PDB file of C-alpha atoms in Angstrom:
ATOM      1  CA  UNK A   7     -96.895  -2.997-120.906  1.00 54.00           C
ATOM      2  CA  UNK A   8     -95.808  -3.435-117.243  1.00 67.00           C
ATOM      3  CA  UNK A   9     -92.128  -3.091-117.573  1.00 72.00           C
ATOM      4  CA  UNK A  10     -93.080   0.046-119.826  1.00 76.00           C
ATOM      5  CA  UNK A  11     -95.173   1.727-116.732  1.00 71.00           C
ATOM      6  CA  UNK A  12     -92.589   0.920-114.153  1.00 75.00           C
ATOM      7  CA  UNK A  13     -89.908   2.376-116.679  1.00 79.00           C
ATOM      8  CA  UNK A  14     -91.526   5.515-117.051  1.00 78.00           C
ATOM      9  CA  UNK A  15     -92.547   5.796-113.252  1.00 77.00           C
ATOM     10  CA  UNK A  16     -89.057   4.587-112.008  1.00 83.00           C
ATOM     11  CA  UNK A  17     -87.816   7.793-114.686  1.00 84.00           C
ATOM     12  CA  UNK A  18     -90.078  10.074-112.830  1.00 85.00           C
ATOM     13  CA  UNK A  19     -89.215   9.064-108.918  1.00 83.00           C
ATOM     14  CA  UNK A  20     -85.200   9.405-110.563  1.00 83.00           C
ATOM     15  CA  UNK A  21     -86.301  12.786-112.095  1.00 84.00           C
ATOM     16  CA  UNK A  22     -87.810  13.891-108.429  1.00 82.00           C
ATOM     17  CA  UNK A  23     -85.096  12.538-106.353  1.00 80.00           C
ATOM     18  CA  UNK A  24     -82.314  14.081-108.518  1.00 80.00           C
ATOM     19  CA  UNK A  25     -85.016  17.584-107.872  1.00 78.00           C
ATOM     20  CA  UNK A  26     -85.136  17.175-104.490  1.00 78.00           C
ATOM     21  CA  UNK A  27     -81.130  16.696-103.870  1.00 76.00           C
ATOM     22  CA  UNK A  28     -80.447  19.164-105.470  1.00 78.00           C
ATOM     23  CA  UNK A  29     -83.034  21.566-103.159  1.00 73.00           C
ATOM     24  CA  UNK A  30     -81.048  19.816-100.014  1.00 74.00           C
ATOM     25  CA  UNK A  31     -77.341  20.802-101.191  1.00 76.00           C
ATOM     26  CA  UNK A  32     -78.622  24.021-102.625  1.00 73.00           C
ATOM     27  CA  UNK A  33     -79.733  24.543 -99.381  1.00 72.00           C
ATOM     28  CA  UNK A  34     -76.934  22.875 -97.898  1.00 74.00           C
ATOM     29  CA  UNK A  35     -74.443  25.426 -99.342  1.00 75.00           C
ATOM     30  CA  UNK A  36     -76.855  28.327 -98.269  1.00 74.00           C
ATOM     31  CA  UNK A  37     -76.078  27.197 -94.199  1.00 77.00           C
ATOM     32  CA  UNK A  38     -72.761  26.863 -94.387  1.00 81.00           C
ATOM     33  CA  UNK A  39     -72.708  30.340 -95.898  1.00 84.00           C
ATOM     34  CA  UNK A  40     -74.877  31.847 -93.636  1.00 83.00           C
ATOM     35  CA  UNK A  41     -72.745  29.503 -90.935  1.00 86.00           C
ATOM     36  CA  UNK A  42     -69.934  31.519 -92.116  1.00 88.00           C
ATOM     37  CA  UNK A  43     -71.664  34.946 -92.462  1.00 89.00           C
ATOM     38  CA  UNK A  44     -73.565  34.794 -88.828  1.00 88.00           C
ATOM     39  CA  UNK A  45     -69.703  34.182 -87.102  1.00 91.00           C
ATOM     40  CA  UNK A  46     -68.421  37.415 -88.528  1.00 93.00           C
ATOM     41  CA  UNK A  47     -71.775  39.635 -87.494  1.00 94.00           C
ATOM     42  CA  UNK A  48     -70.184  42.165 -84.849  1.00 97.00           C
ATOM     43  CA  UNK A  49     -72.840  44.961 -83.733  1.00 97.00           C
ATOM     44  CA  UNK A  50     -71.584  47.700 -82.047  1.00 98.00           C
ATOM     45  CA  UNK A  51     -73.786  50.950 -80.248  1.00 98.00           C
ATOM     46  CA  UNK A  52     -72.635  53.647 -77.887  1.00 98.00           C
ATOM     47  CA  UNK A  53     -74.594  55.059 -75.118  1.00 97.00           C
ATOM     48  CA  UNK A  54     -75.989  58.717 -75.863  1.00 96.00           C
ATOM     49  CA  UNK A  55     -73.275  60.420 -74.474  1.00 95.00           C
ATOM     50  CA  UNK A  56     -70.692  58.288 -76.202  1.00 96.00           C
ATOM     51  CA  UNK A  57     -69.396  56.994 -72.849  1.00 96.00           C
ATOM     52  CA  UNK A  58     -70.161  53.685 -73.357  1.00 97.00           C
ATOM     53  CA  UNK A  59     -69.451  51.206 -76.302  1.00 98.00           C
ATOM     54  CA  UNK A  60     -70.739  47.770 -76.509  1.00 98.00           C
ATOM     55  CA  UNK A  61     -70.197  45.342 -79.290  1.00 98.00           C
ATOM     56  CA  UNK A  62     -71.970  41.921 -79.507  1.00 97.00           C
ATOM     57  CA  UNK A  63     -72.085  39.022 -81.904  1.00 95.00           C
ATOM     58  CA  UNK A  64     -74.687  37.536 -83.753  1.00 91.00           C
ATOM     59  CA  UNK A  65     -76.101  35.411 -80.810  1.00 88.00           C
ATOM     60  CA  UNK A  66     -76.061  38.803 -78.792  1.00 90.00           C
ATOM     61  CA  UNK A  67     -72.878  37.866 -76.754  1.00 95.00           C
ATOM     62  CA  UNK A  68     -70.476  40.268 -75.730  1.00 97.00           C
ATOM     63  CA  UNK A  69     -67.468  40.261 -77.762  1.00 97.00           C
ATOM     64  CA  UNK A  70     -65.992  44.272 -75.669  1.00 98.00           C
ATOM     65  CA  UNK A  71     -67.336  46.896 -73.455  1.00 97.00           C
ATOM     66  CA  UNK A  72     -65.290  50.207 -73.517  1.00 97.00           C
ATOM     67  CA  UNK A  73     -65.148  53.297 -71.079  1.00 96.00           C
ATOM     68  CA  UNK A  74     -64.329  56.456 -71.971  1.00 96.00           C
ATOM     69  CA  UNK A  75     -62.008  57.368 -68.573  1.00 94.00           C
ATOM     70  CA  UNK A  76     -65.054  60.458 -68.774  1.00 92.00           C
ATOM     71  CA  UNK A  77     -67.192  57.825 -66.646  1.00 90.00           C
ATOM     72  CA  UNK A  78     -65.266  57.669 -63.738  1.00 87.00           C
ATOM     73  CA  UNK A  79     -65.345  61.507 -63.123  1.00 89.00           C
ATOM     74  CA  UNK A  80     -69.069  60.703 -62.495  1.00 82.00           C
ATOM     75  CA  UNK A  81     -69.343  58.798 -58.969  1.00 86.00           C
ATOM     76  CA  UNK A  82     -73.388  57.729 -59.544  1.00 91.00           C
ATOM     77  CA  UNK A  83     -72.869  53.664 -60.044  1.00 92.00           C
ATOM     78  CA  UNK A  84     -76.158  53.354 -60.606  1.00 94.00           C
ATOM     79  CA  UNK A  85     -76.373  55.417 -63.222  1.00 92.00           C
ATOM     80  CA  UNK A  86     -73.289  53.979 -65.087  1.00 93.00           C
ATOM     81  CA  UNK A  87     -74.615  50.503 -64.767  1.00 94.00           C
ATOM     82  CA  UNK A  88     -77.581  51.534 -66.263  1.00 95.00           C
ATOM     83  CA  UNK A  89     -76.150  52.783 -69.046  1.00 95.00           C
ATOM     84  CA  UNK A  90     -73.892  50.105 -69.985  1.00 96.00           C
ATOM     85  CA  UNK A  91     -77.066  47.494 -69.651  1.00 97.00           C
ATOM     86  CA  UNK A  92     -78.436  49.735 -71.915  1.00 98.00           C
ATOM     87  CA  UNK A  93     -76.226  50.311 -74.779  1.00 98.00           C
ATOM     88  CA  UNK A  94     -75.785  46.493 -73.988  1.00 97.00           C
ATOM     89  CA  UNK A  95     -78.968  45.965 -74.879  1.00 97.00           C
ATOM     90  CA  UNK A  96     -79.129  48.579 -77.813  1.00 97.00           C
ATOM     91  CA  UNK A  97     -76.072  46.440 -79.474  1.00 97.00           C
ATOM     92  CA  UNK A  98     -78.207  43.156 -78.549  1.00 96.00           C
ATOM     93  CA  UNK A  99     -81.238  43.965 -80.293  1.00 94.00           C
ATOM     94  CA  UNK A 100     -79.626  45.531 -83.462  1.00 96.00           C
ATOM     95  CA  UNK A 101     -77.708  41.974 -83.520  1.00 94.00           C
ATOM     96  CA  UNK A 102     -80.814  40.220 -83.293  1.00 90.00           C
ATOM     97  CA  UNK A 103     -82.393  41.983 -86.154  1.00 90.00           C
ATOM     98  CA  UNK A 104     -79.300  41.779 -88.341  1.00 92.00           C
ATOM     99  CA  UNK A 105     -79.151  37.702 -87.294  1.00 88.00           C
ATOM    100  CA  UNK A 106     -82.682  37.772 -88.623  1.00 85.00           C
ATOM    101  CA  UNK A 107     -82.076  39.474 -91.554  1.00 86.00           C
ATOM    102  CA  UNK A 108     -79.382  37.475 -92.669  1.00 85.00           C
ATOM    103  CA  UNK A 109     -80.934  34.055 -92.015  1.00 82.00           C
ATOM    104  CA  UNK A 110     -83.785  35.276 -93.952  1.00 80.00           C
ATOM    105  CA  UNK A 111     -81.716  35.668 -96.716  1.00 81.00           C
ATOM    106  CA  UNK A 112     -80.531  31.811 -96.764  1.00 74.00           C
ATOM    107  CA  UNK A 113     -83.814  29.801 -95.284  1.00 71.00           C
ATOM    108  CA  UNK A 114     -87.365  30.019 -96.931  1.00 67.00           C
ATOM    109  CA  UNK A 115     -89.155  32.521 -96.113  1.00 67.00           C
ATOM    110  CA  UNK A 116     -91.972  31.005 -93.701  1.00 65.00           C
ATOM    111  CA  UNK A 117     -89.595  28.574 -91.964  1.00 66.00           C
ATOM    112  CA  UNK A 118     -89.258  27.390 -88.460  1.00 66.00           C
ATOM    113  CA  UNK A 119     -85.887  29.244 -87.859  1.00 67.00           C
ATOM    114  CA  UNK A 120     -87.403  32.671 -89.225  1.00 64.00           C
ATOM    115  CA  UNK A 121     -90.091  32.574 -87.730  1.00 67.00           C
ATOM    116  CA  UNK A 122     -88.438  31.412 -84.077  1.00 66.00           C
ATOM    117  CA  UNK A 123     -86.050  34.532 -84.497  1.00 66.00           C
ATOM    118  CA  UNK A 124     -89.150  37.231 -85.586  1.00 63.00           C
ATOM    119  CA  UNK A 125     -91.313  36.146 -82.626  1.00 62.00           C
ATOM    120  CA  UNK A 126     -89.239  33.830 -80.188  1.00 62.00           C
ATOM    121  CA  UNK A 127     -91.549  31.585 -80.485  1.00 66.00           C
ATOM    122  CA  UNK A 128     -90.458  27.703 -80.112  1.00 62.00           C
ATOM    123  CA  UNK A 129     -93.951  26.653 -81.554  1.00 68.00           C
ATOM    124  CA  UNK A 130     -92.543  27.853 -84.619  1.00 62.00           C
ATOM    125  CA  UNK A 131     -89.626  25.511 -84.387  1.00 59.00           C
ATOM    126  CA  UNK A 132     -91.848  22.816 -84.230  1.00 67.00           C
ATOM    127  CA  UNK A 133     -94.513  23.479 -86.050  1.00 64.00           C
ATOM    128  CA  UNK A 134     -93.916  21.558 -89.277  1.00 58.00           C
ATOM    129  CA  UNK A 135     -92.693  18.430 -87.004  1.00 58.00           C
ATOM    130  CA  UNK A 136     -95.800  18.732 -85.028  1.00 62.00           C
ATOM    131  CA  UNK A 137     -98.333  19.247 -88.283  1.00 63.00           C
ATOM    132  CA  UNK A 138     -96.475  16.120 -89.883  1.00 57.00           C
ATOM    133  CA  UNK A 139     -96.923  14.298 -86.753  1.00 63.00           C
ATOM    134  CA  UNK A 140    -100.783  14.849 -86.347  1.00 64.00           C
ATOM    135  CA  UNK A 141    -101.438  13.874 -89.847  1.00 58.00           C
ATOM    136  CA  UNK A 142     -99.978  10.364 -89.407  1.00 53.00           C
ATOM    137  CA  UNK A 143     -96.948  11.482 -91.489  1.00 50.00           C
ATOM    138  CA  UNK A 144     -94.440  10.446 -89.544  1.00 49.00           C
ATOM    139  CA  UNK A 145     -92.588   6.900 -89.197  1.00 51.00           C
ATOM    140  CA  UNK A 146     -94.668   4.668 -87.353  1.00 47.00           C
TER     141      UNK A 146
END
């Protein structure tokens, strides 16, 4: 009767590992996807007056910056460097939201990463790590 129960519960731990891998290279495929995906995002915005064009990857770095030669007509630097910081930072934030958005799509909803990107917060990177932790979880 022994060799029948460790049968059966051997057949179930085989049943929830071959579950569980699955999850990991289902999940697995979705990064290098999104991997993929989040190296092609290019956001692009143009100051007000159209003077300015920023575009900016997915990590909000600055792939190009164009003038229109209409700029240098107008001598105020000040006023030109604020407007390239801030179609800078237009293009930034609109690559933030679409790195969101698109991460989203490939992690659960809930997770670390999400929730890091929505509120900045590295708490949320942790959080799972640090909940596992405090219950004893974790390896000794």
């Amino acid at each position: 009767m022994s060799g029948r129960a460790d049968r059966d519960a051997n057949r179930e731990l085989r049943a929830r590992f071959d579950d569980v891998y699955g999850q990991y290279q289902q999940l697995r495929s979705n990064l290098d996807e999104l991997r993929t995906r989040l190296a092609a995002v290019r956001v692009t915005r143009r100051s007000a007056d159209g003077q300015v064009t920023a575009t900016v990857g997915a990590r909000g770095e600055l792939v190009a910056i164009e003038l229109d030669p209409a700029v240098y007509q107008d001598r105020n630097v000040e006023a030109l460097s604020r407007k390239i910081t801030e179609t800078i930072r237009a293009a930034t934030t609109a690559a933030s939201d679409a790195t969101r958005e698109l991460v989203a799509e490939h992690v659960p909803a809930g997770a670390g990463p999400v929730e890091f990107l929505r509120t900045g917060d590295f708490g949320a990177l942790l959080g799972r790590a640090e909940a596992v932790l405090g219950r004893g979880e974790g390896p000794a």
